[in-house]
Amino acid sequence: MSAETTATDWPLFEVFIRSRSGLEHKHVGSVHAADARMAIEHARDVYTRRQEGVSIWVARSADIVASDPAEADALFEPARDKVYRHPTFYAIPDEVKNL
Amino acid sequence: MYTQALDSHGREPVPAEEAAAAAARFQARIDAEEKIEPKDWMPEAYRQTLIRQISQHAHSEIVGMLPEGNWITRAPTLRRKAVLIAKVQDEGGHGMYLYSAAETLGIERAQMFTQLLSGAAKYSSIFNYPTLTWADVGAIGWLVDGAAIMNQIPICRCSYGPYARAMVRICKEESFHQRQGFEIMLTLARGSAAQRAMAQDALDRWWWPSIMMFGPPDADSRHSAQSMRWKIKRFSNDELRQKFIDVTVPQAQFLELAIPDPLLRWDEALQHFAIGPIDWNEFQAVLKGNGPCNRERLEARRAAYEAGAWVREAAAAHAARQAARGAEVSAA
Ligand SMILES: [Fe+2]
Ligand SMILES: [Fe+2]
């Protein structure tokens, strides 16, 4: 094996695909590419061989900031005791219609 | 996206009782059928097991392009050629989904490539057999993709989220692979005497290697029990092998081709087909690098990697120049 095969990677891009017009873009995976343009082309080849998409977003993985699972409790706890944000919290007599 | 963030994982020393509690919490999540995601805490052994399994799986998809790629220029019709190109491209895509999933565990893609090209990494033993005739393309789709589907469907429910999601994507694409292979076998089986003989010869050569694709018997399978507890694996090697045999034998009967096993019989009591002994020495020899095509497969991968070097360099130079130009424009 030549020294050349001790490879280095192109930057990693996360791939998001809109499957049909009217739907949101959804994360599907990632590709390596030299630049954003190539990332879109690689994403096309890897993730849309059967017309799975009408639009592609790519974002450098290094630019994505994610919440920490260890902090999930602290982060989402404030919503836990606010059941009054749901319509089912309110008791309305059966006779009342259209509410 | 998690590669960099994971660099620090497992570095800080943790007191033993804390580690045991974390492992117990982790197992409880698995038992509750929760999915484990890249940034979640996981035992180091779980991470390493998945890295090994997913990267081997990715390598198998990539090396798996070679035996069939061998027939693209010689496909008998334009339709068969278009189908074969599409199938081989799918296998390349499967490799990419899987490398992407493995990277979420903290290994870099370049490292996995290096492991493959140096011969350090394993891939499925089946791809070290040669494709001698066109019928082999049919037999591979029917048997090899058929066995792969059997293996892969349960992994769609694997406890590790990115692997499970990659497998869902792959399984959706595999069905066409198997059907196009069976269609080739059916066409040959109903063709001239020479075509029937070619189909039979392909089945003779691919049957046992396909049976071996499920791995060593349960009694000798090193990683199985822990993988089952972690819900990386859902069925044992022997269970999956038996399922494959039970669905495939009637398909061979439909083709009116003979399975090359004089001891094959229907076991009325067990309601399964029973087969003769498997030659595990052959399996071990192929795994150790002494199959008919091991050397040729790795040489082909290395040649492709080296021949592509100028493309990678040119693309990197272009990206650097575009970035510099962009910086100039915004500075002006
Ligand atoms: Fe595949
Ligand atoms: Fe396949």
PDB file of N, CA and C and ligand atoms in Angstrom, chain B residues 61 68 87 90-91 94 145 148 173-174 177-178, ligand 2:
ATOM      1  N   GLU B  61     -20.507  -3.931   1.349  1.00  0.00           N
ATOM      2  CA  GLU B  61     -21.265  -3.301   0.255  1.00  0.00           C
ATOM      3  C   GLU B  61     -20.306  -2.801  -0.826  1.00  0.00           C
ATOM      4  N   GLU B  68     -20.145  -8.246  -9.363  1.00  0.00           N
ATOM      5  CA  GLU B  68     -21.184  -7.953 -10.356  1.00  0.00           C
ATOM      6  C   GLU B  68     -20.710  -6.919 -11.372  1.00  0.00           C
ATOM      7  N   LYS B  87     -28.187  -1.596  -9.849  1.00  0.00           N
ATOM      8  CA  LYS B  87     -27.986  -2.426  -8.657  1.00  0.00           C
ATOM      9  C   LYS B  87     -26.612  -2.144  -8.035  1.00  0.00           C
ATOM     10  N   ASP B  90     -26.600   1.050  -6.284  1.00  0.00           N
ATOM     11  CA  ASP B  90     -27.273   0.915  -4.979  1.00  0.00           C
ATOM     12  C   ASP B  90     -26.299   0.386  -3.933  1.00  0.00           C
ATOM     13  N   GLU B  91     -25.513  -0.622  -4.301  1.00  0.00           N
ATOM     14  CA  GLU B  91     -24.577  -1.208  -3.321  1.00  0.00           C
ATOM     15  C   GLU B  91     -23.567  -0.153  -2.869  1.00  0.00           C
ATOM     16  N   HIS B  94     -25.355   1.926  -0.434  1.00  0.00           N
ATOM     17  CA  HIS B  94     -25.481   1.253   0.870  1.00  0.00           C
ATOM     18  C   HIS B  94     -24.199   1.431   1.685  1.00  0.00           C
ATOM     19  N   ASP B 145     -28.189 -11.579  -2.362  1.00  0.00           N
ATOM     20  CA  ASP B 145     -29.054 -10.502  -1.873  1.00  0.00           C
ATOM     21  C   ASP B 145     -30.189 -11.077  -1.028  1.00  0.00           C
ATOM     22  N   ALA B 148     -28.741 -11.606   2.276  1.00  0.00           N
ATOM     23  CA  ALA B 148     -28.498 -10.299   2.894  1.00  0.00           C
ATOM     24  C   ALA B 148     -29.806  -9.723   3.449  1.00  0.00           C
ATOM     25  N   GLU B 173     -34.363  -0.972  -0.706  1.00  0.00           N
ATOM     26  CA  GLU B 173     -33.749  -1.079  -2.028  1.00  0.00           C
ATOM     27  C   GLU B 173     -33.378  -2.513  -2.399  1.00  0.00           C
ATOM     28  N   GLU B 174     -33.264  -3.387  -1.385  1.00  0.00           N
ATOM     29  CA  GLU B 174     -32.761  -4.745  -1.640  1.00  0.00           C
ATOM     30  C   GLU B 174     -33.741  -5.613  -2.414  1.00  0.00           C
ATOM     31  N   HIS B 177     -33.135  -5.944  -5.955  1.00  0.00           N
ATOM     32  CA  HIS B 177     -31.923  -6.703  -6.252  1.00  0.00           C
ATOM     33  C   HIS B 177     -32.225  -8.202  -6.352  1.00  0.00           C
ATOM     34  N   GLN B 178     -33.000  -8.675  -5.376  1.00  0.00           N
ATOM     35  CA  GLN B 178     -33.285 -10.099  -5.354  1.00  0.00           C
ATOM     36  C   GLN B 178     -34.194 -10.495  -6.511  1.00  0.00           C
TER      37      GLN B 178
HETATM   38 FE    FE C   2     -28.156  -5.680  -2.712  1.00  0.00          FE
END
